[in-house]
Coordinates of C-alpha atoms and ligand atoms in Angstrom, one line a residue:
X1 CA -115.1 159.0 -50.4
X2 CA -113.5 160.3 -53.6
X3 CA -116.3 162.9 -54.1
X4 CA -116.0 164.1 -50.5
X5 CA -112.3 164.5 -51.0
X6 CA -112.8 166.4 -54.2
X7 CA -115.3 168.7 -52.6
X8 CA -112.8 169.3 -49.8
X9 CA -110.0 170.2 -52.2
X10 CA -112.3 172.4 -54.3
X11 CA -113.5 174.1 -51.1
X12 CA -110.0 174.8 -49.9
X13 CA -108.8 175.9 -53.3
X14 CA -111.7 178.4 -53.5
X15 CA -110.9 179.8 -50.0
X16 CA -108.7 182.8 -50.9
X17 CA -111.6 184.3 -52.9
X18 CA -113.9 184.3 -49.8
X19 CA -113.7 187.6 -47.8
X20 CA -114.0 185.8 -44.4
X21 CA -116.6 188.4 -43.2
X22 CA -119.1 187.5 -40.6
X23 CA -122.5 186.1 -41.5
X24 CA -124.7 188.6 -43.3
X25 CA -121.9 191.2 -43.8
X26 CA -121.1 191.9 -47.4
X27 CA -118.9 195.0 -47.7
X28 CA -115.6 196.4 -46.3
X29 CA -114.5 200.0 -45.8
X30 CA -111.1 201.5 -46.6
X31 CA -110.3 203.7 -43.5
X32 CA -107.5 205.4 -45.4
X33 CA -104.7 206.6 -43.1
X34 CA -106.7 206.1 -39.9
X35 CA -104.9 205.5 -36.6
X36 CA -105.4 202.0 -35.1
X37 CA -106.9 203.4 -32.0
X38 CA -109.6 205.1 -34.1
X39 CA -110.2 202.0 -36.2
X40 CA -110.8 200.0 -33.1
X41 CA -113.3 202.6 -31.8
X42 CA -115.1 202.7 -35.2
X43 CA -115.4 198.9 -35.2
X44 CA -117.2 199.0 -31.9
X45 CA -119.3 202.1 -32.1
X46 CA -120.3 202.1 -35.8
X47 CA -119.1 199.4 -38.1
X48 CA -120.4 196.4 -36.1
X49 CA -123.9 197.9 -35.4
X50 CA -124.2 199.0 -39.1
X51 CA -123.4 195.7 -40.7
X52 CA -119.9 196.4 -42.1
X53 CA -117.9 193.3 -42.8
X54 CA -114.4 194.7 -42.3
X55 CA -111.8 197.4 -42.7
X56 CA -108.9 197.8 -45.1
X57 CA -106.2 199.6 -43.2
X58 CA -103.2 201.5 -44.6
X59 CA -99.9 199.6 -44.6
X60 CA -99.0 198.9 -41.0
X61 CA -95.2 198.3 -41.6
X62 CA -92.3 200.6 -41.0
X63 CA -92.1 203.2 -43.9
X64 CA -89.7 205.9 -44.8
X65 CA -90.3 209.4 -43.5
X66 CA -90.2 211.9 -46.3
X67 CA -89.9 215.6 -45.5
X68 CA -90.0 217.1 -49.0
X69 CA -92.9 217.2 -49.6
X70 CA -93.8 217.1 -46.0
X71 CA -94.9 213.5 -45.0
X72 CA -97.0 212.7 -48.2
X73 CA -99.6 210.0 -47.9
X74 CA -97.5 207.9 -50.3
X75 CA -94.6 207.6 -47.9
X76 CA -96.4 204.6 -46.5
X77 CA -95.9 202.8 -49.8
X78 CA -92.1 202.9 -49.3
X79 CA -91.3 200.1 -46.8
X80 CA -88.1 200.2 -44.7
X81 CA -88.9 197.0 -42.7
X82 CA -91.8 194.8 -41.7
X83 CA -91.9 196.0 -38.1
X84 CA -95.3 197.0 -37.0
X85 CA -94.9 200.7 -36.5
X86 CA -96.2 203.6 -38.6
X87 CA -98.0 206.9 -38.1
X88 CA -101.1 204.8 -37.5
X89 CA -99.7 203.2 -34.4
X90 CA -97.3 200.6 -32.9
X91 CA -97.6 196.8 -32.6
X92 CA -99.5 197.0 -29.3
X93 CA -102.1 199.3 -30.8
X94 CA -102.3 197.1 -33.9
X95 CA -102.9 194.0 -31.8
X96 CA -105.5 195.8 -29.8
X97 CA -107.3 197.0 -33.0
X98 CA -107.4 193.5 -34.5
X99 CA -108.7 191.9 -31.3
X100 CA -111.4 194.5 -30.6
X101 CA -112.6 194.6 -34.2
X102 CA -112.7 190.8 -34.5
X103 CA -114.5 190.6 -31.1
X104 CA -117.4 192.6 -32.6
X105 CA -117.4 190.7 -35.9
X106 CA -115.5 193.2 -38.0
X107 CA -112.5 191.9 -39.9
X108 CA -109.2 193.6 -40.7
X109 CA -107.6 193.5 -44.1
X110 CA -104.0 194.6 -44.5
X111 CA -102.6 196.6 -47.4
X112 CA -99.4 194.5 -48.0
X113 CA -96.6 196.3 -49.8
X114 CA -94.5 193.3 -51.0
X115 CA -93.2 194.3 -54.5
X116 CA -90.6 196.8 -53.3
X117 CA -88.9 198.8 -50.6
X118 CA -88.3 202.6 -50.7
X119 CA -87.3 204.8 -53.6
X120 CA -83.9 204.4 -55.1
X121 CA -83.0 208.0 -54.3
X122 CA -84.0 207.9 -50.7
X123 CA -80.4 208.0 -49.5
X124 CA -79.4 206.5 -46.2
X125 CA -80.2 207.0 -42.5
X126 CA -82.8 206.3 -39.9
X127 CA -85.6 208.6 -41.2
X128 CA -88.2 205.8 -40.9
X129 CA -91.2 205.3 -38.6
X130 CA -89.4 202.8 -36.3
X131 CA -86.0 204.5 -36.7
X132 CA -84.5 201.5 -38.5
X133 CA -81.3 202.2 -40.4
X134 CA -81.4 201.7 -44.2
X135 CA -79.3 202.6 -47.2
X136 CA -81.2 202.9 -50.5
X137 CA -77.9 203.4 -52.4
X138 CA -76.5 200.1 -51.4
X139 CA -80.0 198.4 -51.1
X140 CA -79.2 197.6 -47.4
X141 CA -82.3 197.1 -45.1
X142 CA -80.8 195.5 -42.0
X143 CA -84.1 195.5 -40.1
X144 CA -85.5 192.8 -42.5
X145 CA -82.7 192.0 -43.6
X146 CA -82.4 192.6 -47.3
X147 CA -79.1 193.2 -49.2
X148 CA -78.5 194.1 -52.9
X149 CA -78.8 190.3 -53.6
X150 CA -82.5 190.6 -52.9
X151 CA -83.4 193.1 -55.6
X152 CA -84.1 192.8 -59.4
X153 CA -81.5 195.2 -60.7
X154 CA -79.7 192.7 -63.0
X155 CA -83.0 191.3 -64.3
X156 CA -84.3 194.7 -65.5
X157 CA -83.3 195.6 -69.1
X158 CA -84.7 199.1 -69.3
X159 CA -82.1 201.9 -69.7
X160 CA -83.2 203.7 -66.5
X161 CA -83.9 200.6 -64.4
X162 CA -87.5 201.9 -64.1
X163 CA -90.6 200.7 -65.9
X164 CA -90.6 202.8 -69.1
X165 CA -93.1 200.8 -71.2
X166 CA -96.2 199.1 -69.9
X167 CA -96.4 197.1 -73.2
X168 CA -93.3 195.2 -72.1
X169 CA -94.3 192.6 -69.4
X170 CA -90.6 192.0 -68.5
X171 CA -90.2 195.7 -67.6
X172 CA -93.6 195.8 -65.8
X173 CA -92.5 192.9 -63.5
X174 CA -88.7 193.2 -63.3
X175 CA -88.1 196.9 -63.3
X176 CA -88.7 199.6 -60.7
X177 CA -92.2 201.1 -60.4
X178 CA -91.5 204.9 -60.2
X179 CA -88.0 204.1 -59.0
X180 CA -89.0 202.0 -56.1
X181 CA -86.3 199.4 -55.3
X182 CA -87.8 196.2 -56.8
X183 CA -87.6 193.0 -54.7
X184 CA -86.6 189.7 -56.3
X185 CA -89.6 187.6 -55.5
X186 CA -88.2 184.6 -57.3
X187 CA -85.7 184.2 -54.4
X188 CA -87.1 182.0 -51.7
X189 CA -85.3 184.1 -49.1
X190 CA -87.4 187.2 -50.1
X191 CA -90.6 185.2 -50.3
X192 CA -89.9 183.9 -46.8
X193 CA -89.3 187.3 -45.3
X194 CA -92.5 188.6 -46.8
X195 CA -94.4 185.4 -45.7
X196 CA -93.0 185.8 -42.1
X197 CA -94.4 189.3 -42.0
X198 CA -97.8 188.2 -43.3
X199 CA -97.9 185.2 -41.0
X200 CA -97.3 187.5 -38.0
X201 CA -100.3 189.5 -39.1
X202 CA -102.4 186.3 -39.7
X203 CA -101.5 185.0 -36.2
X204 CA -102.5 188.3 -34.7
X205 CA -106.0 187.8 -36.3
X206 CA -106.2 189.6 -39.7
X207 CA -108.6 188.1 -42.3
X208 CA -106.8 188.9 -45.5
X209 CA -104.6 191.1 -47.6
X210 CA -104.7 193.7 -50.4
X211 CA -101.6 192.9 -52.4
X212 CA -100.2 196.2 -53.5
X213 CA -98.7 196.6 -57.0
X214 CA -99.4 192.9 -57.7
X215 CA -99.2 193.7 -61.4
X216 CA -95.4 194.3 -60.9
X217 CA -94.8 190.7 -59.6
X218 CA -94.9 187.5 -61.6
X219 CA -98.1 185.7 -60.6
X220 CA -96.2 182.5 -59.8
X221 CA -93.9 184.4 -57.4
X222 CA -96.9 185.9 -55.7
X223 CA -98.4 182.4 -55.4
X224 CA -95.2 180.9 -54.1
X225 CA -95.2 183.5 -51.3
X226 CA -98.9 183.1 -50.5
X227 CA -98.5 179.3 -50.4
X228 CA -96.3 179.9 -47.3
X229 CA -99.1 181.6 -45.4
X230 CA -100.8 180.1 -42.3
X231 CA -104.5 179.5 -41.9
X232 CA -106.4 182.1 -40.1
X233 CA -106.4 182.4 -36.3
X234 CA -109.0 180.0 -34.9
X235 CA -109.9 182.3 -32.1
X236 CA -112.2 184.1 -34.6
X237 CA -112.1 181.9 -37.8
X238 CA -113.1 178.3 -38.4
X239 CA -110.3 175.8 -38.7
X240 CA -108.7 175.7 -42.2
X241 CA -109.8 179.2 -43.2
X242 CA -107.4 180.9 -45.7
X243 CA -106.6 184.6 -45.8
X244 CA -108.8 186.5 -48.3
X245 CA -106.6 187.8 -51.1
X246 CA -107.3 190.7 -53.5
X247 CA -104.6 191.9 -55.7
X248 CA -104.1 195.4 -57.0
X249 CA -103.9 194.9 -60.8
X250 CA -104.7 198.0 -62.8
X251 CA -106.1 196.6 -66.1
X252 CA -108.3 199.0 -68.1
X253 CA -107.4 196.9 -71.2
X254 CA -104.7 197.5 -73.8
X255 CA -101.8 196.1 -71.8
X256 CA -100.2 192.6 -71.9
X257 CA -100.5 192.3 -68.1
X258 CA -104.2 191.5 -67.3
X259 CA -106.2 190.8 -64.1
X260 CA -107.0 187.3 -65.2
X261 CA -103.3 186.3 -65.0
X262 CA -103.7 186.6 -61.2
X263 CA -107.0 184.7 -60.7
X264 CA -105.0 181.7 -59.4
X265 CA -103.9 183.7 -56.3
X266 CA -107.2 185.4 -55.4
X267 CA -109.5 188.2 -56.5
X268 CA -108.3 191.3 -58.3
X269 CA -109.3 195.0 -58.0
X270 CA -111.5 195.7 -61.0
X271 CA -110.6 199.3 -62.0
X272 CA -112.9 199.3 -65.0
X273 CA -115.8 199.3 -62.6
X274 CA -115.3 202.8 -61.2
X275 CA -114.0 204.2 -64.5
X276 CA -117.1 203.0 -66.5
X277 CA -119.7 203.6 -63.9
X278 CA -118.4 207.1 -63.4
X279 CA -118.8 207.7 -67.2
X280 CA -122.4 206.5 -67.1
X281 CA -123.5 208.5 -64.1
X282 CA -121.7 211.6 -65.4
X283 CA -123.6 210.9 -68.7
X284 CA -120.4 211.3 -70.7
X285 CA -119.9 210.0 -74.3
X286 CA -123.7 209.6 -74.6
X287 CA -123.7 206.9 -71.9
X288 CA -127.1 206.4 -70.2
X289 CA -128.1 204.6 -67.0
X290 CA -130.5 202.4 -69.1
X291 CA -127.3 200.8 -70.5
X292 CA -126.6 199.3 -67.1
X293 CA -129.3 196.6 -67.7
X294 CA -126.4 194.2 -68.5
X295 CA -123.9 195.6 -66.0
X296 CA -121.2 193.1 -65.1
X297 CA -119.2 190.7 -67.2
X298 CA -121.0 192.0 -70.3
X299 CA -119.2 195.3 -69.7
X300 CA -115.8 193.5 -70.0
X301 CA -115.5 193.3 -66.2
X302 CA -113.8 190.2 -64.7
X303 CA -116.0 187.4 -63.4
X304 CA -118.0 188.6 -60.4
X305 CA -116.5 186.1 -58.0
X306 CA -113.0 187.3 -58.9
X307 CA -113.7 191.0 -58.5
X308 CA -113.1 193.4 -55.7
X309 CA -115.1 196.5 -56.7
X310 CA -115.2 200.2 -55.7
X311 CA -116.3 203.5 -57.1
X312 CA -113.0 205.3 -56.2
X313 CA -109.8 204.4 -54.3
X314 CA -107.0 206.2 -52.5
X315 CA -105.1 206.6 -55.8
X316 CA -107.6 207.6 -58.4
X317 CA -109.5 209.9 -56.1
X318 CA -106.4 212.2 -56.4
X319 CA -105.3 211.4 -59.9
X320 CA -102.9 208.6 -59.1
X321 CA -103.3 205.1 -60.5
X322 CA -106.0 204.5 -63.0
X323 CA -109.4 205.7 -64.1
X324 CA -108.9 209.3 -65.0
X325 CA -111.4 212.1 -64.9
X326 CA -114.5 209.9 -64.9
X327 CA -113.8 208.7 -61.4
X328 CA -116.5 209.9 -58.9
X329 CA -115.3 210.9 -55.4
X330 CA -116.7 212.6 -52.3
X331 CA -115.9 215.9 -54.0
X332 CA -118.8 215.1 -56.4
X333 CA -121.1 214.1 -53.5
X334 CA -124.5 213.9 -55.2
X335 CA -123.4 211.8 -58.2
X336 CA -121.0 209.9 -55.9
X337 CA -123.8 208.7 -53.6
X338 CA -125.7 207.5 -56.7
X339 CA -122.7 205.5 -57.9
X340 CA -122.1 204.0 -54.4
X341 CA -125.8 203.2 -54.0
X342 CA -125.8 201.5 -57.4
X343 CA -122.7 199.5 -56.5
X344 CA -124.1 198.3 -53.2
X345 CA -127.5 197.4 -54.7
X346 CA -126.1 195.5 -57.7
X347 CA -125.0 191.8 -57.1
X348 CA -121.7 192.1 -59.0
X349 CA -118.4 191.8 -57.1
X350 CA -117.3 192.1 -53.5
X351 CA -117.7 195.7 -52.5
X352 CA -115.4 198.2 -50.9
X353 CA -116.5 201.6 -49.7
X354 CA -113.9 204.4 -49.6
X355 CA -113.4 206.6 -46.5
X356 CA -111.2 209.6 -47.2
X357 CA -109.6 212.6 -45.7
X358 CA -110.1 216.1 -47.1
X359 CA -107.1 218.1 -48.4
X360 CA -106.8 221.6 -49.9
X361 CA -106.9 220.7 -53.7
X362 CA -105.1 223.3 -55.8
X363 CA -105.5 222.8 -59.5
X364 CA -102.8 224.3 -61.8
X365 CA -103.3 223.6 -65.5
X366 CA -105.8 220.8 -64.6
X367 CA -103.5 219.0 -62.1
X368 CA -104.0 219.2 -58.3
X369 CA -100.5 220.2 -57.1
X370 CA -101.5 219.2 -53.6
X371 CA -102.3 215.5 -54.5
X372 CA -99.4 214.4 -52.3
X373 CA -100.8 215.8 -49.1
X374 CA -101.0 213.4 -46.2
X375 CA -103.7 212.9 -43.6
X376 CA -104.9 215.5 -41.2
X377 CA -101.9 215.8 -38.8
X378 CA -100.4 217.9 -36.0
X379 CA -97.1 219.9 -36.5
X380 CA -95.2 217.0 -35.1
X381 CA -96.5 214.8 -37.9
X382 CA -98.8 212.7 -35.7
X383 CA -102.1 212.0 -37.4
X384 CA -105.2 213.7 -35.9
X385 CA -107.8 211.7 -34.1
X386 CA -111.1 211.0 -35.8
X387 CA -113.6 213.1 -33.9
X388 CA -117.4 212.4 -34.2
X389 CA -119.9 215.2 -34.4
X390 CA -123.4 215.2 -32.9
X391 CA -124.9 214.4 -36.3
X392 CA -122.6 211.3 -36.6
X393 CA -120.4 213.0 -39.2
X394 CA -116.6 213.2 -38.6
X395 CA -114.5 216.2 -37.8
X396 CA -110.8 217.0 -38.2
X397 CA -111.1 216.9 -42.0
X398 CA -112.0 213.2 -42.0
X399 CA -114.7 212.8 -44.7
X400 CA -116.2 209.5 -43.4
X401 CA -118.2 208.8 -46.5
X402 CA -119.1 205.4 -44.9
X403 CA -121.0 207.4 -42.3
X404 CA -123.1 209.3 -44.8
X405 CA -126.6 207.9 -44.0
X406 CA -127.3 207.2 -47.7
X407 CA -124.1 205.0 -47.9
X408 CA -124.4 203.6 -44.4
X409 CA -128.0 202.4 -45.2
X410 CA -127.0 201.0 -48.6
X411 CA -124.4 198.8 -46.9
X412 CA -127.3 197.4 -44.9
X413 CA -129.4 197.1 -48.1
X414 CA -126.6 194.9 -49.6
X415 CA -126.6 192.7 -46.5
X416 CA -130.4 192.3 -46.6
X417 CA -130.6 191.3 -50.3
X418 CA -127.5 189.1 -50.2
X419 CA -127.9 186.0 -52.4
X420 CA -131.1 187.4 -54.1
X421 CA -131.2 187.5 -57.9
X422 CA -131.0 190.7 -60.0
X423 CA -134.7 191.1 -61.0
X424 CA -137.6 193.3 -62.3
X425 CA -135.4 195.7 -64.3
X426 CA -137.1 198.8 -65.8
X427 CA -135.8 201.8 -67.6
X428 CA -137.1 204.7 -69.6
X429 CA -134.5 204.3 -72.4
X430 CA -132.7 207.2 -70.8
X431 CA -131.4 207.7 -67.2
X432 CA -134.3 206.5 -65.2
X433 CA -133.8 202.9 -64.1
X434 CA -135.0 200.5 -61.5
X435 CA -134.2 196.9 -60.4
X436 CA -134.9 194.5 -57.6
X437 CA -133.1 191.8 -55.7
X438 CA -135.6 189.0 -55.6
X439 CA -138.2 189.6 -53.0
X440 CA -135.9 191.4 -50.6
X441 CA -135.1 194.8 -52.0
X442 CA -135.8 197.3 -54.8
X443 CA -134.1 200.5 -56.0
X444 CA -135.1 203.3 -58.4
X445 CA -132.8 206.1 -59.9
X446 CA -133.7 209.3 -61.7
X447 CA -130.6 210.7 -63.4
X448 CA -132.7 212.6 -66.1
X449 CA -133.4 216.3 -65.9
X450 CA -137.2 215.6 -65.6
X451 CA -139.6 214.1 -63.2
X452 CA -139.9 210.3 -62.6
X453 CA -143.5 209.2 -62.0
X454 CA -144.0 205.5 -62.6
X455 CA -145.7 202.5 -61.1
X456 CA -143.3 199.5 -61.1
X457 CA -143.3 195.8 -60.2
X458 CA -141.0 195.6 -57.1
X459 CA -141.3 191.8 -56.5
X460 CA -141.7 192.7 -52.8
X461 CA -144.4 191.6 -50.3
X462 CA -147.3 194.1 -49.8
X463 CA -146.7 196.8 -47.2
X464 CA -145.4 200.2 -46.4
X465 CA -141.6 200.6 -46.8
X466 CA -139.3 203.3 -45.7
X467 CA -136.9 204.8 -48.3
X468 CA -133.4 204.2 -46.8
X469 CA -131.8 206.9 -49.0
X470 CA -133.8 209.9 -47.8
X471 CA -134.2 208.5 -44.3
X472 CA -134.9 205.1 -42.6
X473 CA -137.3 203.2 -40.5
X474 CA -137.4 204.4 -36.9
X475 CA -139.5 202.5 -34.5
X476 CA -142.9 202.0 -36.3
X477 CA -142.6 204.9 -38.7
X478 CA -140.4 206.2 -41.5
X479 CA -138.3 209.3 -41.0
X480 CA -138.7 210.4 -44.6
X481 CA -140.3 209.0 -47.9
X482 CA -142.6 206.1 -47.7
X483 CA -143.4 203.6 -50.5
X484 CA -146.6 201.6 -50.6
X485 CA -146.3 198.2 -52.2
X486 CA -149.7 196.7 -53.2
X487 CA -150.7 193.0 -52.9
X488 CA -149.5 192.5 -56.6
X489 CA -146.0 193.9 -55.8
X490 CA -146.7 197.2 -57.7
X491 CA -145.7 200.5 -56.2
X492 CA -145.7 204.2 -57.3
X493 CA -142.4 206.0 -57.4
X494 CA -142.1 209.8 -57.6
X495 CA -138.6 211.3 -57.9
X496 CA -138.1 214.9 -58.9
X497 CA -134.8 215.6 -60.7
X498 CA -133.8 218.2 -58.1
X499 CA -134.3 215.9 -55.2
X500 CA -131.3 216.0 -52.7
X501 CA -130.5 212.4 -53.7
X502 CA -132.5 211.3 -56.8
X503 CA -132.8 207.7 -55.9
X504 CA -135.1 205.6 -53.7
X505 CA -134.2 202.2 -52.1
X506 CA -136.5 199.9 -50.1
X507 CA -135.9 196.5 -48.5
X508 CA -137.8 194.1 -46.2
X509 CA -135.9 195.1 -43.1
X510 CA -137.2 198.7 -43.6
X511 CA -140.8 197.7 -43.8
X512 CA -143.4 198.9 -41.3
Ligands
AAO601 C1 -93.6 208.4 -55.0 C2 -93.4 209.6 -56.0 C3 -92.6 209.1 -57.2 C4 -91.2 208.6 -56.8 C5 -91.5 207.4 -55.8 C6 -90.2 206.9 -55.2 O1 -94.7 210.0 -56.4 O2 -92.4 210.3 -58.1 O3 -90.5 208.2 -57.8 O4 -92.3 207.9 -54.7 O5 -89.5 207.9 -54.5 C7 -97.9 205.6 -54.3 C8 -98.0 206.8 -55.2 C9 -96.7 207.1 -55.9 C10 -95.6 207.1 -55.0 C11 -95.5 205.7 -54.3 C12 -94.3 205.5 -53.4 O6 -99.1 206.7 -56.1 O7 -96.8 208.4 -56.6 O8 -94.4 207.4 -55.7 O9 -96.7 205.5 -53.6 O10 -94.3 206.5 -52.4 C13 -99.1 202.0 -61.2 C14 -99.1 200.7 -60.5 C15 -100.0 200.6 -59.3 C16 -99.8 201.8 -58.4 C17 -100.1 203.0 -59.2 C18 -100.0 204.3 -58.4 O11 -99.4 199.6 -61.4 O12 -99.8 199.4 -58.6 O13 -99.1 203.1 -60.3 N1 -100.7 201.7 -57.2 C19 -100.1 201.2 -56.0 C20 -100.7 202.0 -54.8 C21 -100.1 203.4 -54.8 C22 -98.6 203.3 -54.6 C23 -98.0 202.1 -55.2 C24 -98.7 201.2 -55.9 C25 -96.5 201.9 -54.9 O14 -102.1 202.0 -54.8 O15 -100.7 204.2 -53.8 O16 -98.0 204.5 -55.2 O17 -96.5 201.1 -53.7 C26 -101.3 203.0 -65.9 C27 -100.8 201.6 -65.6 C28 -100.9 201.3 -64.1 C29 -100.1 202.3 -63.3 C30 -100.6 203.7 -63.7 C31 -99.9 204.8 -63.0 O18 -102.6 203.1 -65.5 O19 -101.6 200.6 -66.3 O20 -100.5 200.0 -63.8 O21 -100.3 202.1 -62.0 O22 -100.5 203.9 -65.2 O23 -98.5 204.7 -63.3 C32 -105.3 205.5 -67.6 C33 -104.5 206.1 -66.5 C34 -103.2 205.3 -66.2 C35 -103.5 203.9 -66.2 C36 -103.9 203.4 -67.5 C37 -104.4 202.0 -67.4 O24 -105.0 206.3 -68.7 O25 -104.2 207.4 -66.7 O26 -102.7 205.8 -65.0 O27 -104.9 204.2 -68.1 O28 -104.3 201.4 -68.6

């Protein structure tokens, strides 16, 4: 009896680390700034049939409307209330999206902005996406409601009231991040307002949360808030399911606040992942892909089952947040596909694919002065629909990296090899590498400037496999490169260094 009880407790305790995705679905996609109506359509027409596990959506709560600069993407990280209305849609559209996505087995993860409200200099008025009145000067947010009692002002000891020194953990947690009014999460009243908001979302059917700016809240305050959360809606989740939690903690090392301080609450975003992988694939500082043989915790990454990993995110693809110049994005398409392909093939972490919008970058002295630009929108500020072209790509300046066939097919690869060990590593001591996932999948990269021509042990059953990077299996033939695995598991791989995508991936569901 005692053992069973112990197993139950351990099981429940581990729950917030589990993504709650459907069976055989192992990645989520961040549909950054998408409208709820478009997310619902994408769940039904693309994400469900292509094995995606879920969608991270932009903050759904009421945010400030900023006109200078004109409606920047980051206005959505300045809450005015927890009402469900934003440029992505209203509560009805939100509910419809969650229901329709859940009904086809695709989960919704909400970007929860709980550390702060709007900027201190935002003035007063009703310039907010639900028209709620607020006064940033007096810290009045009647639509929640919050008053000046609910903010950290007296606790912050920095001269400006803002975070001035990331080496001071008291500033990092008790002062304003870039002058955003800092909520006092040690107050049960504040924790309850936030939990109420999150519970409304849970009862509607969401599967978990990205905790924005988690680094700027004391871990125990975050935990006290999360402890108030309901179990997931049993219409779509088994009884007792807990919301998946992944906390945005930027920790590239060298600061007193670290990701591991937040492990008790859930997973953390591992920013070292994209920063280091970008350096390797760009071959900066003498880094080579052959060094990836021990990729994972040996590279000073957090434990795999505490990591939410990604190549780029909405911040660092435009110079915000962390990672710097090594971060690969859709602007560097060929290298980017290699990085995303590697991430999806390697067993480390829970994977999130970025899906962006295009904006007119304008570099002045190395900085993109248009990094603030919001999503494709009409003159009235409404966000443009996501249009789908005949070749399955997106129009209206939506990049839809998740629809690029190389990335789409590697999401399936990850599903097929799920649970299989990292195996059969090979490298040429330079930038040509290969590795398998048990007897289910195998991948080969050529990031050198010369030909790759090698026969390798794949660990796969004999047969003819379709390369899912250059094409895929269609009916009983391959649309592009074929790989022939012999009875002993050996196969010949040829990859010229000027190939459109210099990597080949095969798996047992793409076998003729
Ligand atoms: C906007 C304006 C501000 C204005 C404010 C209020 O830009 O000028 O004062 O409104 O009116 C987003 C935008 C912000 C925007 C904000 C609110 O990025 O520009 O401010 O909305 O509209 C820190 C946080 C991290 C945060 C990141 C951007 O720790 O949580 O800054 N990300 C999240 C969201 C983000 C959002 C917010 C938080 C706010 O993803 O979209 O902001 O809700 C070091 C620290 C990091 C720190 C970075 C940047 O990191 O360790 O913790 O992130 O600096 O300040 C490398 C990097 C360095 C990096 C470091 C790591 O060298 O260069 O950035 O190493 O060791």
